[in-house]
mmCIF file of N, CA and C in Angstrom:
data_model
loop_
_atom_site.group_PDB
_atom_site.id
_atom_site.type_symbol
_atom_site.label_atom_id
_atom_site.label_comp_id
_atom_site.label_asym_id
_atom_site.label_seq_id
_atom_site.Cartn_x
_atom_site.Cartn_y
_atom_site.Cartn_z
ATOM 1 N N ALA B 253 0.761 -1.283 0.018
ATOM 2 C CA ALA B 253 -0.006 -0.049 -0.043
ATOM 3 C C ALA B 253 0.914 1.320 0.049
ATOM 4 N N ASN B 254 0.235 2.346 -0.361
ATOM 5 C CA ASN B 254 1.016 3.608 -0.346
ATOM 6 C C ASN B 254 0.217 4.437 0.689
ATOM 7 N N GLU B 255 0.741 5.740 0.772
ATOM 8 C CA GLU B 255 0.161 6.409 1.785
ATOM 9 C C GLU B 255 -1.312 6.757 1.551
ATOM 10 N N ALA B 256 -1.758 7.120 0.423
ATOM 11 C CA ALA B 256 -3.086 7.408 0.049
ATOM 12 C C ALA B 256 -3.920 6.261 0.388
ATOM 13 N N GLU B 257 -3.358 5.023 -0.078
ATOM 14 C CA GLU B 257 -4.286 3.797 0.235
ATOM 15 C C GLU B 257 -4.484 3.569 1.665
ATOM 16 N N PHE B 258 -3.429 3.847 2.430
ATOM 17 C CA PHE B 258 -3.487 3.747 3.987
ATOM 18 C C PHE B 258 -4.532 4.601 4.460
ATOM 19 N N ILE B 259 -4.593 5.962 4.120
ATOM 20 C CA ILE B 259 -5.366 6.989 4.501
ATOM 21 C C ILE B 259 -6.873 6.515 4.201
ATOM 22 N N GLU B 260 -7.202 6.011 3.055
ATOM 23 C CA GLU B 260 -8.473 5.500 2.564
ATOM 24 C C GLU B 260 -8.994 4.332 3.505
ATOM 25 N N ILE B 261 -8.091 3.378 3.790
ATOM 26 C CA ILE B 261 -8.529 2.261 4.680
ATOM 27 C C ILE B 261 -8.692 2.718 6.046
ATOM 28 N N GLN B 262 -7.853 3.535 6.476
ATOM 29 C CA GLN B 262 -7.983 4.243 7.846
ATOM 30 C C GLN B 262 -9.375 4.889 8.085
ATOM 31 N N ILE B 263 -9.707 5.656 7.080
ATOM 32 C CA ILE B 263 -11.030 6.221 7.055
ATOM 33 C C ILE B 263 -12.288 5.225 7.138
ATOM 34 N N PHE B 264 -12.093 4.138 6.287
ATOM 35 C CA PHE B 264 -12.973 3.122 6.275
ATOM 36 C C PHE B 264 -13.177 2.354 7.424
ATOM 37 N N ILE B 265 -12.131 2.025 8.118
ATOM 38 C CA ILE B 265 -12.047 1.410 9.417
ATOM 39 C C ILE B 265 -12.734 2.347 10.541
ATOM 40 N N LYS B 266 -12.394 3.432 10.480
ATOM 41 C CA LYS B 266 -13.196 4.328 11.612
ATOM 42 C C LYS B 266 -14.524 4.573 11.275
ATOM 43 N N LYS B 267 -14.959 4.558 10.001
ATOM 44 C CA LYS B 267 -16.365 4.624 9.597
ATOM 45 C C LYS B 267 -17.005 3.528 10.131
ATOM 46 N N ILE B 268 -16.557 2.302 9.850
ATOM 47 C CA ILE B 268 -17.257 1.024 10.388
ATOM 48 C C ILE B 268 -17.359 1.054 11.954
ATOM 49 N N ILE B 269 -16.245 1.464 12.621
ATOM 50 C CA ILE B 269 -16.282 1.509 14.149
ATOM 51 C C ILE B 269 -17.331 2.550 14.507
ATOM 52 N N SER B 270 -17.370 3.610 13.869
ATOM 53 C CA SER B 270 -18.287 4.683 14.143
ATOM 54 C C SER B 270 -19.839 4.191 13.992
ATOM 55 N N ASP B 271 -19.950 3.455 12.984
ATOM 56 C CA ASP B 271 -21.281 2.859 12.625
ATOM 57 C C ASP B 271 -21.758 1.869 13.752
ATOM 58 N N ILE B 272 -20.832 1.024 14.077
ATOM 59 C CA ILE B 272 -21.235 0.105 15.188
ATOM 60 C C ILE B 272 -21.250 0.680 16.513
ATOM 61 N N TYR B 273 -20.321 1.578 16.835
ATOM 62 C CA TYR B 273 -20.370 2.212 18.203
ATOM 63 C C TYR B 273 -20.755 3.698 18.124
ATOM 64 N N ASN B 274 -19.857 4.552 18.017
ATOM 65 C CA ASN B 274 -20.078 5.901 17.874
ATOM 66 C C ASN B 274 -18.757 6.593 17.396
ATOM 67 N N ILE B 275 -18.958 7.764 17.083
ATOM 68 C CA ILE B 275 -17.828 8.667 16.497
ATOM 69 C C ILE B 275 -16.645 8.966 17.653
ATOM 70 N N LYS B 276 -17.085 8.932 18.900
ATOM 71 C CA LYS B 276 -16.179 9.197 20.044
ATOM 72 C C LYS B 276 -15.253 7.909 20.109
ATOM 73 N N VAL B 277 -15.812 6.826 20.039
ATOM 74 C CA VAL B 277 -15.113 5.598 20.149
ATOM 75 C C VAL B 277 -14.194 5.481 18.973
ATOM 76 N N ALA B 278 -14.686 5.690 17.789
ATOM 77 C CA ALA B 278 -13.944 5.531 16.563
ATOM 78 C C ALA B 278 -12.591 6.537 16.500
ATOM 79 N N SER B 279 -12.889 7.715 17.067
ATOM 80 C CA SER B 279 -11.713 8.582 17.185
ATOM 81 C C SER B 279 -10.583 8.191 18.010
ATOM 82 N N THR B 280 -10.808 7.266 19.037
ATOM 83 C CA THR B 280 -9.962 6.811 19.860
ATOM 84 C C THR B 280 -9.239 5.549 19.340
ATOM 85 N N ILE B 281 -9.573 4.954 18.265
ATOM 86 C CA ILE B 281 -9.024 3.879 17.794
ATOM 87 C C ILE B 281 -7.481 3.992 17.156
ATOM 88 N N LYS B 282 -6.637 3.206 17.735
ATOM 89 C CA LYS B 282 -5.372 3.249 17.043
ATOM 90 C C LYS B 282 -5.145 2.228 15.978
ATOM 91 N N ILE B 283 -4.583 2.689 14.798
ATOM 92 C CA ILE B 283 -4.487 1.744 13.629
ATOM 93 C C ILE B 283 -2.972 1.712 13.457
ATOM 94 N N VAL B 284 -2.465 0.460 13.321
ATOM 95 C CA VAL B 284 -1.169 0.018 13.052
ATOM 96 C C VAL B 284 -1.088 -0.469 11.654
ATOM 97 N N TYR B 285 -0.051 0.097 10.959
ATOM 98 C CA TYR B 285 0.177 -0.265 9.608
ATOM 99 C C TYR B 285 1.159 -1.472 9.562
ATOM 100 N N GLY B 286 0.836 -2.471 8.888
ATOM 101 C CA GLY B 286 1.679 -3.646 8.957
ATOM 102 C C GLY B 286 2.016 -4.166 7.445
ATOM 103 N N GLY B 287 2.182 -3.226 6.537
ATOM 104 C CA GLY B 287 2.527 -3.718 5.232
ATOM 105 C C GLY B 287 4.089 -3.710 5.049
ATOM 106 N N SER B 288 4.493 -3.462 3.927
ATOM 107 C CA SER B 288 6.001 -3.381 3.609
ATOM 108 C C SER B 288 6.587 -2.066 3.989
ATOM 109 N N VAL B 289 7.000 -2.068 5.255
ATOM 110 C CA VAL B 289 7.602 -0.908 6.024
ATOM 111 C C VAL B 289 9.044 -1.016 5.741
ATOM 112 N N ASN B 290 9.700 0.213 5.266
ATOM 113 C CA ASN B 290 11.127 0.229 4.981
ATOM 114 C C ASN B 290 11.487 1.652 5.333
ATOM 115 N N PRO B 291 12.812 1.851 5.366
ATOM 116 C CA PRO B 291 13.237 3.146 5.703
ATOM 117 C C PRO B 291 12.706 4.397 4.759
ATOM 118 N N SER B 292 12.363 3.963 3.520
ATOM 119 C CA SER B 292 11.929 4.950 2.581
ATOM 120 C C SER B 292 10.530 5.320 2.719
ATOM 121 N N ASN B 293 9.522 4.552 3.447
ATOM 122 C CA ASN B 293 8.254 4.834 3.554
ATOM 123 C C ASN B 293 7.813 5.047 4.826
ATOM 124 N N THR B 294 8.729 4.822 5.838
ATOM 125 C CA THR B 294 8.293 4.816 7.301
ATOM 126 C C THR B 294 7.573 6.090 7.701
ATOM 127 N N LEU B 295 8.217 7.296 7.311
ATOM 128 C CA LEU B 295 7.556 8.539 7.739
ATOM 129 C C LEU B 295 6.354 8.691 6.969
ATOM 130 N N GLU B 296 6.098 8.310 5.723
ATOM 131 C CA GLU B 296 4.814 8.436 5.113
ATOM 132 C C GLU B 296 3.698 7.958 5.893
ATOM 133 N N PHE B 297 3.850 6.739 6.338
ATOM 134 C CA PHE B 297 2.755 5.979 7.110
ATOM 135 C C PHE B 297 2.601 6.742 8.631
ATOM 136 N N ILE B 298 3.693 7.087 9.182
ATOM 137 C CA ILE B 298 3.421 7.850 10.403
ATOM 138 C C ILE B 298 2.730 9.141 10.207
ATOM 139 N N GLU B 299 3.156 9.984 9.262
ATOM 140 C CA GLU B 299 2.541 11.237 8.912
ATOM 141 C C GLU B 299 1.127 10.935 8.501
ATOM 142 N N ALA B 300 0.869 9.961 7.854
ATOM 143 C CA ALA B 300 -0.600 9.638 7.348
ATOM 144 C C ALA B 300 -1.528 9.067 8.467
ATOM 145 N N GLY B 301 -0.971 9.046 9.709
ATOM 146 C CA GLY B 301 -1.814 8.707 10.798
ATOM 147 C C GLY B 301 -1.600 7.345 11.454
ATOM 148 N N ALA B 302 -0.670 6.740 10.950
ATOM 149 C CA ALA B 302 -0.523 5.309 11.569
ATOM 150 C C ALA B 302 -0.153 5.501 13.065
ATOM 151 N N SER B 303 -0.635 4.680 14.041
ATOM 152 C CA SER B 303 -0.256 4.901 15.309
ATOM 153 C C SER B 303 1.022 4.041 15.689
ATOM 154 N N GLY B 304 1.284 3.132 14.802
ATOM 155 C CA GLY B 304 2.468 2.350 14.839
ATOM 156 C C GLY B 304 2.776 1.501 13.648
ATOM 157 N N LEU B 305 3.818 0.798 13.554
ATOM 158 C CA LEU B 305 4.315 -0.045 12.361
ATOM 159 C C LEU B 305 4.623 -1.381 12.788
ATOM 160 N N LEU B 306 4.052 -2.368 12.051
ATOM 161 C CA LEU B 306 4.417 -3.826 12.096
ATOM 162 C C LEU B 306 5.531 -4.018 11.054
ATOM 163 N N ILE B 307 6.814 -3.993 11.427
ATOM 164 C CA ILE B 307 7.840 -4.181 10.465
ATOM 165 C C ILE B 307 8.131 -5.572 10.180
ATOM 166 N N GLY B 308 8.095 -6.020 8.940
ATOM 167 C CA GLY B 308 8.300 -7.359 8.538
ATOM 168 C C GLY B 308 9.685 -7.678 8.175
ATOM 169 N N ARG B 309 10.133 -7.811 7.056
ATOM 170 C CA ARG B 309 11.481 -8.279 6.581
ATOM 171 C C ARG B 309 12.593 -7.401 6.982
ATOM 172 N N ASP B 310 12.396 -6.111 7.116
ATOM 173 C CA ASP B 310 13.383 -5.260 7.381
ATOM 174 C C ASP B 310 13.628 -5.227 8.942
ATOM 175 N N SER B 311 12.698 -5.826 9.735
ATOM 176 C CA SER B 311 12.982 -6.050 11.127
ATOM 177 C C SER B 311 14.211 -7.102 11.437
ATOM 178 N N LEU B 312 14.425 -7.917 10.383
ATOM 179 C CA LEU B 312 15.472 -8.962 10.513
ATOM 180 C C LEU B 312 16.819 -8.400 9.980
ATOM 181 N N LEU B 313 16.810 -7.104 9.448
ATOM 182 C CA LEU B 313 18.112 -6.604 8.883
ATOM 183 C C LEU B 313 18.425 -5.402 9.969
ATOM 184 N N PRO B 314 19.494 -5.635 10.767
ATOM 185 C CA PRO B 314 19.694 -4.792 11.916
ATOM 186 C C PRO B 314 19.892 -3.219 11.333
ATOM 187 N N LYS B 315 20.653 -3.192 10.263
ATOM 188 C CA LYS B 315 20.942 -1.723 9.770
ATOM 189 C C LYS B 315 19.567 -0.941 9.423
ATOM 190 N N LYS B 316 18.772 -1.648 8.787
ATOM 191 C CA LYS B 316 17.534 -1.177 8.259
ATOM 192 C C LYS B 316 16.514 -0.938 9.465
ATOM 193 N N PHE B 317 16.507 -1.948 10.232
ATOM 194 C CA PHE B 317 15.642 -1.792 11.461
ATOM 195 C C PHE B 317 16.022 -0.548 12.374
ATOM 196 N N THR B 318 17.298 -0.441 12.523
ATOM 197 C CA THR B 318 17.767 0.596 13.402
ATOM 198 C C THR B 318 17.451 1.980 12.637
ATOM 199 N N GLU B 319 17.539 2.039 11.306
ATOM 200 C CA GLU B 319 17.340 3.171 10.514
ATOM 201 C C GLU B 319 15.752 3.697 10.706
ATOM 202 N N ILE B 320 14.873 2.566 10.719
ATOM 203 C CA ILE B 320 13.423 2.817 10.872
ATOM 204 C C ILE B 320 13.160 3.394 12.297
ATOM 205 N N ILE B 321 13.818 2.658 13.278
ATOM 206 C CA ILE B 321 13.628 3.332 14.665
ATOM 207 C C ILE B 321 14.009 4.749 14.744
ATOM 208 N N ASN B 322 15.295 5.075 14.238
ATOM 209 C CA ASN B 322 15.761 6.410 14.359
ATOM 210 C C ASN B 322 14.762 7.517 13.536
ATOM 211 N N LEU B 323 14.116 6.967 12.532
ATOM 212 C CA LEU B 323 13.251 7.863 11.736
ATOM 213 C C LEU B 323 12.114 8.239 12.666
ATOM 214 N N ILE B 324 11.622 7.344 13.509
ATOM 215 C CA ILE B 324 10.452 7.629 14.150
ATOM 216 C C ILE B 324 10.650 8.061 15.787
ATOM 217 N N LYS B 325 11.814 8.346 16.039
ATOM 218 C CA LYS B 325 12.191 8.675 17.420
ATOM 219 C C LYS B 325 11.629 10.266 17.643
#
């Protein structure tokens, strides 16, 4: 996914939560992005509203994992 797709899905998820519960509950939901996170797109997802990231393959590469962590400090 890219930033625009993440934003679209985030809106969709919060709309569903709002329909089931209410807008107050939906606004407190934290959404974690778990796609192909890497050093070049980390900030895009954080700036798009991701509350956290599930880092896959790059979590196994110490240099890249450290770079991702340093980007979001």
